[in-house]
One Martini backbone bead per residue (centre of mass of N, CA, C, O) as a GRO file, in nm:
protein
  481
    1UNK     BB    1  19.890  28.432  12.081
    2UNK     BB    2  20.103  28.660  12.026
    3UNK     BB    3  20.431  28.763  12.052
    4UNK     BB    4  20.425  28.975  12.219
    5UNK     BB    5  20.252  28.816  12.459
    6UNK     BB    6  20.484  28.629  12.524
    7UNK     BB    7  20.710  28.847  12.571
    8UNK     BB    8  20.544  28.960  12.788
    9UNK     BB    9  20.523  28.729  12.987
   10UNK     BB   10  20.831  28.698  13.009
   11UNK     BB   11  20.886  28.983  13.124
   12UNK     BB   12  20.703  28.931  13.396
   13UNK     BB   13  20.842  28.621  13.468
   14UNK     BB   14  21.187  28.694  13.496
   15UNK     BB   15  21.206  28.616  13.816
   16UNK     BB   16  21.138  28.319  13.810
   17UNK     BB   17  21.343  28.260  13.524
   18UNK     BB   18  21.566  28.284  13.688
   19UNK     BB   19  21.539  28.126  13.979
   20UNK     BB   20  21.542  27.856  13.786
   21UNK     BB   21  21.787  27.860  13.688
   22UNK     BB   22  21.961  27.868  13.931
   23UNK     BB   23  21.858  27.613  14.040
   24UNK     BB   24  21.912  27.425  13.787
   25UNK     BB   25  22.230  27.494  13.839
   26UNK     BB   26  22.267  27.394  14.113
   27UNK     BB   27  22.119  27.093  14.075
   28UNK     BB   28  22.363  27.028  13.855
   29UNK     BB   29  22.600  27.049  14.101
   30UNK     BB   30  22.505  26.842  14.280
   31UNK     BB   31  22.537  26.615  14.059
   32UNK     BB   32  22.773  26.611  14.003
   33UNK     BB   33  22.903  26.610  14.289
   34UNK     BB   34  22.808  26.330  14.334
   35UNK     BB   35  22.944  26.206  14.111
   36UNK     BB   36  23.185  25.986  14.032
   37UNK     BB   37  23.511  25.986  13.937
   38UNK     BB   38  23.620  25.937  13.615
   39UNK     BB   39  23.873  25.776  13.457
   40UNK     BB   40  24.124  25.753  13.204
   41UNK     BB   41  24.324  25.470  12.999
   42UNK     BB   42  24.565  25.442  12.741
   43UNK     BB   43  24.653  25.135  12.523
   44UNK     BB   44  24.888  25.112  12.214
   45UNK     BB   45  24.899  24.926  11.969
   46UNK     BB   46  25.085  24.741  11.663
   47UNK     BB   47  24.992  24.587  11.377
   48UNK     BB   48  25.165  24.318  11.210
   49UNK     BB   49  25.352  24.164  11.015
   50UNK     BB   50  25.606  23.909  11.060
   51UNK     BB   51  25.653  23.844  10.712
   52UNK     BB   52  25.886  23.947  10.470
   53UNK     BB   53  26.114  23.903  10.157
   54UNK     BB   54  25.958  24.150  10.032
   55UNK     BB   55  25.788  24.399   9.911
   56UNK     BB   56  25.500  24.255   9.801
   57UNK     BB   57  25.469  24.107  10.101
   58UNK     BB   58  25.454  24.368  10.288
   59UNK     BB   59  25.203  24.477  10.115
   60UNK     BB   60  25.059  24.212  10.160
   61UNK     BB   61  25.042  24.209  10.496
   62UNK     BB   62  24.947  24.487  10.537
   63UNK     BB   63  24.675  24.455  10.370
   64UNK     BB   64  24.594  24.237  10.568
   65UNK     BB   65  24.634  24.404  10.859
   66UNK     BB   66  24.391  24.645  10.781
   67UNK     BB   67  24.166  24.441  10.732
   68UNK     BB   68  24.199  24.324  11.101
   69UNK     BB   69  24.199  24.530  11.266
   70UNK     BB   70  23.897  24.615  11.355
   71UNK     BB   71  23.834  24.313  11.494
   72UNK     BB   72  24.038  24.365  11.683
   73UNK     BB   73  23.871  24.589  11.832
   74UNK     BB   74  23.649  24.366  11.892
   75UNK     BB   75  23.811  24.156  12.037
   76UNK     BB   76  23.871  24.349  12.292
   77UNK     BB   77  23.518  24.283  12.361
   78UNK     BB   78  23.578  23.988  12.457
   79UNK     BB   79  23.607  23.686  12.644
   80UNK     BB   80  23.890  23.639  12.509
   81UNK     BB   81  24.007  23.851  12.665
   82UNK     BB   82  23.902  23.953  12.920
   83UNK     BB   83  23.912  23.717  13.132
   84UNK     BB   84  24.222  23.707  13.171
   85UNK     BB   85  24.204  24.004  13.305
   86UNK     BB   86  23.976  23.894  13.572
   87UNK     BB   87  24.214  23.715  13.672
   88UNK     BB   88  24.500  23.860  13.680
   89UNK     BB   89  24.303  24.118  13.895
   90UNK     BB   90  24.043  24.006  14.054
   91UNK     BB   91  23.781  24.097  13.948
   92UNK     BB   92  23.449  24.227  14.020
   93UNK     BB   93  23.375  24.115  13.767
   94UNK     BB   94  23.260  24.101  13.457
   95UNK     BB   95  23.239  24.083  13.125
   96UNK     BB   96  23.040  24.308  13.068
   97UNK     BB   97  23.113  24.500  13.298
   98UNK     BB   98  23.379  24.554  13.133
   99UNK     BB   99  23.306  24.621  12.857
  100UNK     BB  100  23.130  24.884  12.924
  101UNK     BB  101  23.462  25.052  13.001
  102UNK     BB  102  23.542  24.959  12.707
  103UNK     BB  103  23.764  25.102  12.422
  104UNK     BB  104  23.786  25.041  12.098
  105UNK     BB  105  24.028  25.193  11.841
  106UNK     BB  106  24.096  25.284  11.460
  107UNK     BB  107  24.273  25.513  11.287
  108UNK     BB  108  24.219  25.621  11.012
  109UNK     BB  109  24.476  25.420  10.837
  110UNK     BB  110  24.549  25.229  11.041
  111UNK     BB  111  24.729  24.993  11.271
  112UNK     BB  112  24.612  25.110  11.552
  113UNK     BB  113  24.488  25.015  11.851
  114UNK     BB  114  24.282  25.145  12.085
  115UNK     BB  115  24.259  25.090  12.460
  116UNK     BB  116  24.018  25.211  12.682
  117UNK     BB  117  23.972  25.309  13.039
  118UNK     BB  118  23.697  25.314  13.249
  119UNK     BB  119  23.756  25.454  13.599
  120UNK     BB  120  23.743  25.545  13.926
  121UNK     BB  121  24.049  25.406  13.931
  122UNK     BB  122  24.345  25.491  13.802
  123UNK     BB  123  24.506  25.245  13.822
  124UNK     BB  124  24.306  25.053  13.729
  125UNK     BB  125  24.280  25.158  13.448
  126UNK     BB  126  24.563  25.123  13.365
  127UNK     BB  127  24.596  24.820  13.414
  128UNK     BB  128  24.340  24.723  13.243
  129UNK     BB  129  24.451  24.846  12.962
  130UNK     BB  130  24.721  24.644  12.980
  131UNK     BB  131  24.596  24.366  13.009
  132UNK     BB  132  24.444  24.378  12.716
  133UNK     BB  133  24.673  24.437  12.519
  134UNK     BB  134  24.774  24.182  12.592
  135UNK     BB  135  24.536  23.979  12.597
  136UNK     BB  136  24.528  24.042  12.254
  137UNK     BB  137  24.823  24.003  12.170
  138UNK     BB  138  24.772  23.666  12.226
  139UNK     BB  139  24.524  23.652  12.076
  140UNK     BB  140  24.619  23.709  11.782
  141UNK     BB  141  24.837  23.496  11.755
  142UNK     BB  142  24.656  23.242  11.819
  143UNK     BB  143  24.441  23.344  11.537
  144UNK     BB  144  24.675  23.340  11.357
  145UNK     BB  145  24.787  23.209  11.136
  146UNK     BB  146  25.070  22.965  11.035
  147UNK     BB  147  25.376  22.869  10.969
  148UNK     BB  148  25.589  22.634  10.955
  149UNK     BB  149  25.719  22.764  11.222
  150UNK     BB  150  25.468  22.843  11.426
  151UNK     BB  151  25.431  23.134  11.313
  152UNK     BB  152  25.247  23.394  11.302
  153UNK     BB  153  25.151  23.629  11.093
  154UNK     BB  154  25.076  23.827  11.339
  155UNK     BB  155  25.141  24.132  11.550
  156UNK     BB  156  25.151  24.308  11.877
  157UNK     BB  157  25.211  24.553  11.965
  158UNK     BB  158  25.322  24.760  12.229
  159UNK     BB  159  25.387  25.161  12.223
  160UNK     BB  160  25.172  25.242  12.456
  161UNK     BB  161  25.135  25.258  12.776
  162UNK     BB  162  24.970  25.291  13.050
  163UNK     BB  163  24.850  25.548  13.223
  164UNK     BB  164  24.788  25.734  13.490
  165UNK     BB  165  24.564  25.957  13.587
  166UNK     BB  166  24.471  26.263  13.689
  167UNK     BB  167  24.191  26.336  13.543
  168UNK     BB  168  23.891  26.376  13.510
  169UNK     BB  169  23.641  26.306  13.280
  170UNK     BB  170  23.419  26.210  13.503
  171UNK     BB  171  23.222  26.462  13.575
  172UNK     BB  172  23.097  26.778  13.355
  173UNK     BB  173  23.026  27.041  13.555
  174UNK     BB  174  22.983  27.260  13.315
  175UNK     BB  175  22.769  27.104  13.185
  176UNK     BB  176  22.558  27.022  13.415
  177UNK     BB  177  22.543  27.323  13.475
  178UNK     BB  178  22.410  27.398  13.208
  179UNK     BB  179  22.170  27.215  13.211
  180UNK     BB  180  22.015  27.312  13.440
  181UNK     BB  181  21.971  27.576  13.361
  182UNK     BB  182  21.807  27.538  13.099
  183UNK     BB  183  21.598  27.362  13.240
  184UNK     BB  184  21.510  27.631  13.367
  185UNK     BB  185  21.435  27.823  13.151
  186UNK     BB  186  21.233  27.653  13.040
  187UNK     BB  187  21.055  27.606  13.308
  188UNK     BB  188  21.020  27.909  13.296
  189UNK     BB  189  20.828  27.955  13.025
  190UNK     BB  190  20.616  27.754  13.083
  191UNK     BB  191  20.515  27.915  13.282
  192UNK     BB  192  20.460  28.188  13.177
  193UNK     BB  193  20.293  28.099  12.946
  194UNK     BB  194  20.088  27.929  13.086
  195UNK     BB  195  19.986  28.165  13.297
  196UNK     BB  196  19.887  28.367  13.061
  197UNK     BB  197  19.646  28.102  12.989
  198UNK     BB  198  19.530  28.110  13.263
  199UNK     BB  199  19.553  28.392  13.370
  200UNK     BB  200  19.272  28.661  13.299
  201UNK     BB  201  19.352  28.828  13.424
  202UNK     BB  202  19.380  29.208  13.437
  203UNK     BB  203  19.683  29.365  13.357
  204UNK     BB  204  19.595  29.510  13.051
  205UNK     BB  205  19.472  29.686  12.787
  206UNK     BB  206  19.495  29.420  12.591
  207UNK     BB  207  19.291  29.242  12.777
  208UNK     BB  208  19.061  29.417  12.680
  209UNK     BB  209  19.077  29.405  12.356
  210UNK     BB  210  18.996  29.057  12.422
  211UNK     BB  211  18.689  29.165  12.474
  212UNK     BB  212  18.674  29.485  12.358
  213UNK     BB  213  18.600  29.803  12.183
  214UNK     BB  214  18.564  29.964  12.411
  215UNK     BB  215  18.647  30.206  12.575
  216UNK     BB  216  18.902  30.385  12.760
  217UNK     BB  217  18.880  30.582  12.967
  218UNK     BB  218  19.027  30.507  13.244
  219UNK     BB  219  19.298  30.522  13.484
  220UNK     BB  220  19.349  30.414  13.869
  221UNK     BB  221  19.525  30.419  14.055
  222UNK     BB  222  19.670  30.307  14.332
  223UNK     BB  223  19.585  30.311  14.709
  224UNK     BB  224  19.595  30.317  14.987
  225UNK     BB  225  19.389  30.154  15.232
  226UNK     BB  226  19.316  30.404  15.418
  227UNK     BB  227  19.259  30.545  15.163
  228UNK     BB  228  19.025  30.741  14.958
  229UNK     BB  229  18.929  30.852  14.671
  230UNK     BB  230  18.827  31.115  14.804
  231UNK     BB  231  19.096  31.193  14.989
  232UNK     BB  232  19.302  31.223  14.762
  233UNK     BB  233  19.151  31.458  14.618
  234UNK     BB  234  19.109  31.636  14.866
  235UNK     BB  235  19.459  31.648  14.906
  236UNK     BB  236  19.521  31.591  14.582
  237UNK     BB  237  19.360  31.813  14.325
  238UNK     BB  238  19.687  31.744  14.141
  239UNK     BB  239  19.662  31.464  14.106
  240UNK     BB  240  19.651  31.140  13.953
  241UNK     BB  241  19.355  31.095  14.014
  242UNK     BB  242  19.232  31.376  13.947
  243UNK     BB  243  19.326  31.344  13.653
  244UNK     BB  244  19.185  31.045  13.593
  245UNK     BB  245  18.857  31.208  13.645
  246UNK     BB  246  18.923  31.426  13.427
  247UNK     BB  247  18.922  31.225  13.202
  248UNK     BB  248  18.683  31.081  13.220
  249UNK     BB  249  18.499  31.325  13.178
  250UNK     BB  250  18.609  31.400  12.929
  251UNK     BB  251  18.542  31.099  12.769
  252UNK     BB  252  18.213  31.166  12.838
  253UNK     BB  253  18.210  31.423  12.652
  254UNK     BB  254  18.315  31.283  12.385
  255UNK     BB  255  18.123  31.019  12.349
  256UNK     BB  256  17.872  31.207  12.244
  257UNK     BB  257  17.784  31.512  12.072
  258UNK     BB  258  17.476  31.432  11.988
  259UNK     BB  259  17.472  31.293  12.300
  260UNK     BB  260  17.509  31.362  12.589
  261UNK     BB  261  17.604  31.308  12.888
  262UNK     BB  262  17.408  31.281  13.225
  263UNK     BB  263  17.387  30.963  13.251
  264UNK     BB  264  17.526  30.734  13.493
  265UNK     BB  265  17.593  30.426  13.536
  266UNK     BB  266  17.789  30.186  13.782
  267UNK     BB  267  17.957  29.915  13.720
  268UNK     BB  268  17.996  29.554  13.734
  269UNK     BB  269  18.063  29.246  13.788
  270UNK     BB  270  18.161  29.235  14.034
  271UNK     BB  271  18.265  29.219  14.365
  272UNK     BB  272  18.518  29.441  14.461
  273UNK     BB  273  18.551  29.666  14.201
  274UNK     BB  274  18.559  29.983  14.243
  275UNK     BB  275  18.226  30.134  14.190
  276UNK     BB  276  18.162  30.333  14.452
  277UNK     BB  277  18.473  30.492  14.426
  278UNK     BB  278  18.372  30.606  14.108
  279UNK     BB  279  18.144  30.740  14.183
  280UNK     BB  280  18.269  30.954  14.370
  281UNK     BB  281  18.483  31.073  14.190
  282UNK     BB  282  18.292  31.169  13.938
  283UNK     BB  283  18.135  31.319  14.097
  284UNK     BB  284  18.340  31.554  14.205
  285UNK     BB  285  18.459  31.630  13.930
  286UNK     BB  286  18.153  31.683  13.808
  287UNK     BB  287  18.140  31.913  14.012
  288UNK     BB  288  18.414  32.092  13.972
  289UNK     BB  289  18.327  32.160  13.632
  290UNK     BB  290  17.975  32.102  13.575
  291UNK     BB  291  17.826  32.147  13.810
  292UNK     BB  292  17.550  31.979  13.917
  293UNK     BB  293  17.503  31.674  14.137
  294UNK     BB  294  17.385  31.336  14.149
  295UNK     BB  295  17.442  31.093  14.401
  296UNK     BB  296  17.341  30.709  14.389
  297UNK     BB  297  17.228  30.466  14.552
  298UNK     BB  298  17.156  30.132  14.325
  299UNK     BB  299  17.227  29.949  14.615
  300UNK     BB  300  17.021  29.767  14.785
  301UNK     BB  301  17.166  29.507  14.854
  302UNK     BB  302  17.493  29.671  14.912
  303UNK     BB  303  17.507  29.950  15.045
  304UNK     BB  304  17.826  30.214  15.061
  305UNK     BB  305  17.783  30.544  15.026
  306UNK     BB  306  17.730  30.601  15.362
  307UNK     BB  307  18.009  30.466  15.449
  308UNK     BB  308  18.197  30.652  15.270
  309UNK     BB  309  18.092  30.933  15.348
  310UNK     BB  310  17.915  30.961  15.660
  311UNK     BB  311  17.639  30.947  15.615
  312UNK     BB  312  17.283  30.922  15.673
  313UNK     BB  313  17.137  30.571  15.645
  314UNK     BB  314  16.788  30.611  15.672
  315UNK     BB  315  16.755  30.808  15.421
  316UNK     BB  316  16.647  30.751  15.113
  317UNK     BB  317  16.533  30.596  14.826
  318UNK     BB  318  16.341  30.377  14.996
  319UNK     BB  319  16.183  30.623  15.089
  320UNK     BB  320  16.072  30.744  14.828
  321UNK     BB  321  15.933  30.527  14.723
  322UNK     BB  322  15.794  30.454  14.998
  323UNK     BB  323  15.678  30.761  15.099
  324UNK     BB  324  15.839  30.852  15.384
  325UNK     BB  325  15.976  31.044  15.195
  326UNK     BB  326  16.091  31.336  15.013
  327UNK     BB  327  16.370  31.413  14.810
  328UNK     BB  328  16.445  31.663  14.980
  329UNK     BB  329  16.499  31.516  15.222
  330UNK     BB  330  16.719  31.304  15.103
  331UNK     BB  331  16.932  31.496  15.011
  332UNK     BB  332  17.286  31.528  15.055
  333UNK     BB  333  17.527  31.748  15.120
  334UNK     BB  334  17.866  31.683  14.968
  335UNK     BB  335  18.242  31.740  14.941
  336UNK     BB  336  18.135  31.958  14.742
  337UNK     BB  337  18.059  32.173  14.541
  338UNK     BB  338  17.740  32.058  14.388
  339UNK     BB  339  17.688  31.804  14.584
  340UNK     BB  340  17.510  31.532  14.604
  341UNK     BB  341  17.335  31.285  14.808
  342UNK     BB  342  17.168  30.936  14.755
  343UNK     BB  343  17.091  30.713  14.969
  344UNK     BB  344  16.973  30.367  15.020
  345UNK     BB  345  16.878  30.322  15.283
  346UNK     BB  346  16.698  30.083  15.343
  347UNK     BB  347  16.701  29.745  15.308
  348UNK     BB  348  16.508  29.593  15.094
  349UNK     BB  349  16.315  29.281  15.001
  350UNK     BB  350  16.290  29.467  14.702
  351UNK     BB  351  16.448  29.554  14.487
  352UNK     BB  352  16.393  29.521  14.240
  353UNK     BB  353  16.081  29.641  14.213
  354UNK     BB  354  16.194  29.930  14.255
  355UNK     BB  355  16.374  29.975  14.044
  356UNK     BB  356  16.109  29.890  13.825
  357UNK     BB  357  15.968  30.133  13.907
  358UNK     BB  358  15.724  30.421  13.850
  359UNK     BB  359  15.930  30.562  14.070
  360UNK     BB  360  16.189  30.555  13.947
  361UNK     BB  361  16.129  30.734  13.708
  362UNK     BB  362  16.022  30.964  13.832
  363UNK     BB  363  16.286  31.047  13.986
  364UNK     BB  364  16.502  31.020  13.770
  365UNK     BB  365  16.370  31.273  13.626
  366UNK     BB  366  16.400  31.479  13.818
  367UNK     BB  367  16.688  31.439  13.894
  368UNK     BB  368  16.724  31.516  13.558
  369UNK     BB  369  16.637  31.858  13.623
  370UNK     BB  370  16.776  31.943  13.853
  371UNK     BB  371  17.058  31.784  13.698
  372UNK     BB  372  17.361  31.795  13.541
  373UNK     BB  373  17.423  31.514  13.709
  374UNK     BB  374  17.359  31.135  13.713
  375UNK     BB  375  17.480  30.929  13.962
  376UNK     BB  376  17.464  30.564  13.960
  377UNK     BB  377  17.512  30.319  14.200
  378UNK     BB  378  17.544  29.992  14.102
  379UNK     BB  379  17.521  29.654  14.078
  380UNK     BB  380  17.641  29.413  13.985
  381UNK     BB  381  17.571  29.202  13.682
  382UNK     BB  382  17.594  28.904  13.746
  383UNK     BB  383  17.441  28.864  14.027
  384UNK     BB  384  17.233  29.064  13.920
  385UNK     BB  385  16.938  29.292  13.737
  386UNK     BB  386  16.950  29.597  13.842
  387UNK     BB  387  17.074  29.745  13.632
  388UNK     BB  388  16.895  29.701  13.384
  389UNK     BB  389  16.665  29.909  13.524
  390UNK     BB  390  16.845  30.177  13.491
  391UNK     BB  391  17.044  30.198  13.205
  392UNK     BB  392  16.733  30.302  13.039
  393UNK     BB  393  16.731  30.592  13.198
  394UNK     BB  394  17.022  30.645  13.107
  395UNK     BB  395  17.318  30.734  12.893
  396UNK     BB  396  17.459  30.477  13.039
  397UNK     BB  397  17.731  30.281  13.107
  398UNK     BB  398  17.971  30.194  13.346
  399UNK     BB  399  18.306  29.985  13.369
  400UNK     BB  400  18.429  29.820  13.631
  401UNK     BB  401  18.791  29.714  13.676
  402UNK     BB  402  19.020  29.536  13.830
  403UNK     BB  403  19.375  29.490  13.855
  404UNK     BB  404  19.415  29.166  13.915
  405UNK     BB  405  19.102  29.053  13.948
  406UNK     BB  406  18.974  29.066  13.668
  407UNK     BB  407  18.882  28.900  13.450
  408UNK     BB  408  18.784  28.864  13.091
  409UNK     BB  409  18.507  28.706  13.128
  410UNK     BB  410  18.349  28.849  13.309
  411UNK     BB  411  18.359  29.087  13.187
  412UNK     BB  412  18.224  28.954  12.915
  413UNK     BB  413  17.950  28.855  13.072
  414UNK     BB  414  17.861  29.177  13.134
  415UNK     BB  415  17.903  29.275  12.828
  416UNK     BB  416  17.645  29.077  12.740
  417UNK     BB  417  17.436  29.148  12.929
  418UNK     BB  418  17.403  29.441  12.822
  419UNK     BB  419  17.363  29.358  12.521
  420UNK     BB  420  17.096  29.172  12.585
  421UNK     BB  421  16.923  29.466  12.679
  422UNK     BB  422  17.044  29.730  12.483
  423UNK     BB  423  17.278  29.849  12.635
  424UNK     BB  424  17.450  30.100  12.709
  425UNK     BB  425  17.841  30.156  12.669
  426UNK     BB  426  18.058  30.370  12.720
  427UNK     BB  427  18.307  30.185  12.914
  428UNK     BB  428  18.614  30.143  13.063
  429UNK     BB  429  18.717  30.113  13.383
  430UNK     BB  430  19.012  30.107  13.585
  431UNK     BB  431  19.120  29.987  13.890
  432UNK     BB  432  19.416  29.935  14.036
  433UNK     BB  433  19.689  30.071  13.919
  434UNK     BB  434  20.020  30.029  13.969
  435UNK     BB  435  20.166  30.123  13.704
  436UNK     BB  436  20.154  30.391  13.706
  437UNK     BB  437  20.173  30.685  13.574
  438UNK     BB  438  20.463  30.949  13.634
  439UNK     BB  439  20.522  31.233  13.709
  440UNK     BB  440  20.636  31.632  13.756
  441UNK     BB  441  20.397  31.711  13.826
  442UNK     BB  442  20.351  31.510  14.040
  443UNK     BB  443  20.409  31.648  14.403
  444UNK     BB  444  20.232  31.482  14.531
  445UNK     BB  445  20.176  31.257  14.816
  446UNK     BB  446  19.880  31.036  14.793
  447UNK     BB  447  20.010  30.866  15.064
  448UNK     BB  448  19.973  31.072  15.249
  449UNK     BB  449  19.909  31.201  15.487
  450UNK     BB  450  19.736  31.463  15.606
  451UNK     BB  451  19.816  31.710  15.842
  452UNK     BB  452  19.515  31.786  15.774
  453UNK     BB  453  19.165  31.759  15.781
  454UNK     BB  454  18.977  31.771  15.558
  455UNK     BB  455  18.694  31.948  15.442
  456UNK     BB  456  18.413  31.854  15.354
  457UNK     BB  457  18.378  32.121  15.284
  458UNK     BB  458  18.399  32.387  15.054
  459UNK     BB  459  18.475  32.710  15.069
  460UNK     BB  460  18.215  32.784  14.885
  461UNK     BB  461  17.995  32.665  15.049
  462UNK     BB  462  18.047  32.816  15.284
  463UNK     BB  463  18.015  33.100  15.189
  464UNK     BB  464  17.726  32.990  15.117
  465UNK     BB  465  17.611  32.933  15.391
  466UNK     BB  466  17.676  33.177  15.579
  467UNK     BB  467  17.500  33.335  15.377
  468UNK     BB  468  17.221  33.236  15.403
  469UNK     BB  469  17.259  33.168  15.713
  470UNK     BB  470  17.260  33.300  16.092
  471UNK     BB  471  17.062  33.051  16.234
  472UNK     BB  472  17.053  32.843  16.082
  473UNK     BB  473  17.201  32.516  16.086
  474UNK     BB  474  17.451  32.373  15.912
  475UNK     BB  475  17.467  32.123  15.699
  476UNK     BB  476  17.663  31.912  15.799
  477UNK     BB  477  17.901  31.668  15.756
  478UNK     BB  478  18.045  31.379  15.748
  479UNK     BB  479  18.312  31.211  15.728
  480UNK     BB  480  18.517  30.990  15.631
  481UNK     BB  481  18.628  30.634  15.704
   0.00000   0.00000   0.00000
């Protein structure tokens, strides 16, 4: 993944890792506020010589009492120390666990020792602090040298007692709640990145990218679940559906030059990835455009180009295939002006054998002498290989994936499929994208319902079929389901 990717993960699951910081900033304010409040307490004592009857002899007591301060820090959390404090407060603590409360320190260049105590209760931590400086004091003494008149060397005077805290010093409020949302966006981050890692679902462009060169032809918005791609189409002829379909049209014309596209299979890597529905709207589309069109369902193993149209789905491919109708018998015009349609008739026990017979190609080849454009809806390429006997019949494969439904395998594992068999794909659409571009031109909202049920046939093709004969029955069509 480059920084842009990661960059991308972290800005989809913003709201992740917002949630996750205020959570974890919660729980440590819950923490914070679970743990008992502790007061400190500090009082300092200053170590002197007893005795100096000179400047020099002065200069040498302090320089004595100087090199000795650090120990007695040291002695004020020893058991010569503690433990008298512990008999004279009735303390139910240990030495080592009064010790763990007890700070001695000495001011760098000073001889003053401050000795802090931390409790809960503050008048104890208070009583603690000076009964220690106390019996520190009791202690240099006893330990000093003496002199003549047995008198110590060294004393310690108390010039600071201890006072009760008003505030406590911990637990710090805003610390652990700041120390708990970091752990929570950071928590949010490793999700991000995780998720991005995991889940290989094509969520934009750029992961179609990290598995083909193949061009992108085009991207089909999103549609309420009621409405299908021919609906939206034909009651919103301007709108954003209609002119991503215009523009794959536009896409397959510019495919190669030197060999125009007039034929091509539509497949997909698995199933319910809008394969079907993509095969009728760019029949639609080049049917409006582009001459006659003829849409065939080459999904033998499960069609539903006669469910999605609602036309009469007992003759069509199948029957051909198998003699038991003409090509004539089984065409049925819908949709638009221009478009004809091929349903995949019974459902037969061997569809691979009928897609790769000798009457199969020579079906596709008078459809494609009758007609400027043949689109053939085939199976998914993962689960099954007809589409494989298909693609070389036809100038290209067009592959459809649905986004945050295709995995970027998937596509990768169709697309190695048809390579492997030297099949032609002409590109790849996406099909159920959320996040379409809205202009101000596009001012139809094509997710609400129309007022009046478009009719199934277009204008003209109405008054081609009116002016054509006023004795026989106009073959109408049902409308979509």
């Amino acid at each position: 993944m480059t920084v842009h990717d990661y960059l991308g993960a972290i800005r989809k699951q913003w709201a992740v890792i917002l949630i996750l910081a205020l959570l974890g900033a919660a729980g440590g304010y819950v923490y914070a506020q679970s743990m008992p409040s502790m007061y400190r307490s500090t009082s300092s004592a200053y170590a002197s010589a007893a005795y100096g009857e000179s400047t020099s002899e002065l200069v040498q007591g302090s320089t004595y009492v100087q090199n000795l301060v650090q120990s007695y820090a040291l002695i004020a959390k020893s058991p010569y120390v503690l433990q008298p404090v512990i008999n004279d407060l009735d303390l139910d603590l240990s030495v080592a666990q009064l010790a763990r409360t007890v700070t001695a320190d000495t001011p760098l260049n000073t001889v003053v020792v401050d000795i802090s105590v931390v409790n809960s209760d503050p008048e104890l931590a208070r009583a603690i602090a000076d009964g220690i400086a106390k019996s520190l004091s009791d202690a240099v003494a006893n330990i000093s040298p003496k002199d003549a008149a047995q008198a110590a060397s060294v004393q310690l005077t108390i010039i600071s007692p201890a006072s009760a805290p008003v505030n406590p010093v911990s637990p710090d409020v805003r610390l652990i709640t700041g120390i708990g949302g970091v752990i929570g966006i950071l928590l949010g981050l490793a999700w991000a990145v995780l998720r991005e890692l995991v889940d290989t679902r094509i969520r934009s462009n750029s992961d179609i990218d990290l598995v083909t060169d193949l061009p992108l032809l085009t991207e089909i918005g999103r549609t309420s679940r009621d409405r299908r791609i021919a609906q939206v189409i034909r009651s919103s002829p301007n709108g954003i559906t209609a002119e991503a379909f215009r523009s794959l049209c536009m896409s397959l014309a510019f495919a190669d030059v030197d060999k125009p596209v007039a034929s091509m299979v539509v497949t997909s890597a698995l199933p319910g990835e809008g394969k079907s529905s993509v095969s009728v709207g760019l029949a639609m589309s080049l049917a409006e455009s582009s001459g006659s069109v003829i849409l065939v369902d080459g999904d033998l193993r499960n069609p539903s180009i006669a469910e999605y149209t609602g036309l009469d789905g007992t003759v069509g491919l199948t029957s051909v295939l198998l003699g038991d109708a003409s090509l004539d018998e089984a065409v049925q015009p819908w949709g638009v002006p221009g478009l004809d349609i091929l349903v995949a008739g019974a459902v037969p026990p061997n569809p691979n054998q009928l897609l790769a017979s000798d009457t199969m190609r020579s079906t596709l080849d008078r459809l494609k002498s009758q007609y400027d454009f043949v689109v053939i809806d085939t199976s998914p390429v993962i689960p099954v290989t007809d589409p494989l006997w298909l693609v070389h019949e036809t100038d290209g494969a067009i592959v459809v994936v649905r986004e945050r439904r295709t995995k970027r395998q998937q596509l990768q594992k169709a697309l190695s499929t048809l390579d492997s068999v030297g099949a032609r794909v002409l590109g790849v659409v996406v099909n159920d994208v959320r996040h379409h571009e809205r202009t101000t031109y596009y001012t139809d909202d094509e997710n609400a319902r129309p007022r009046q049920s478009a009719p199934v046939l277009g204008a003209r093709r109405r008054r081609a079929v009116a002016a054509k004969t006023t004795t026989e029955p106009t073959p109408e069509t049902a409308g979509e389901r």
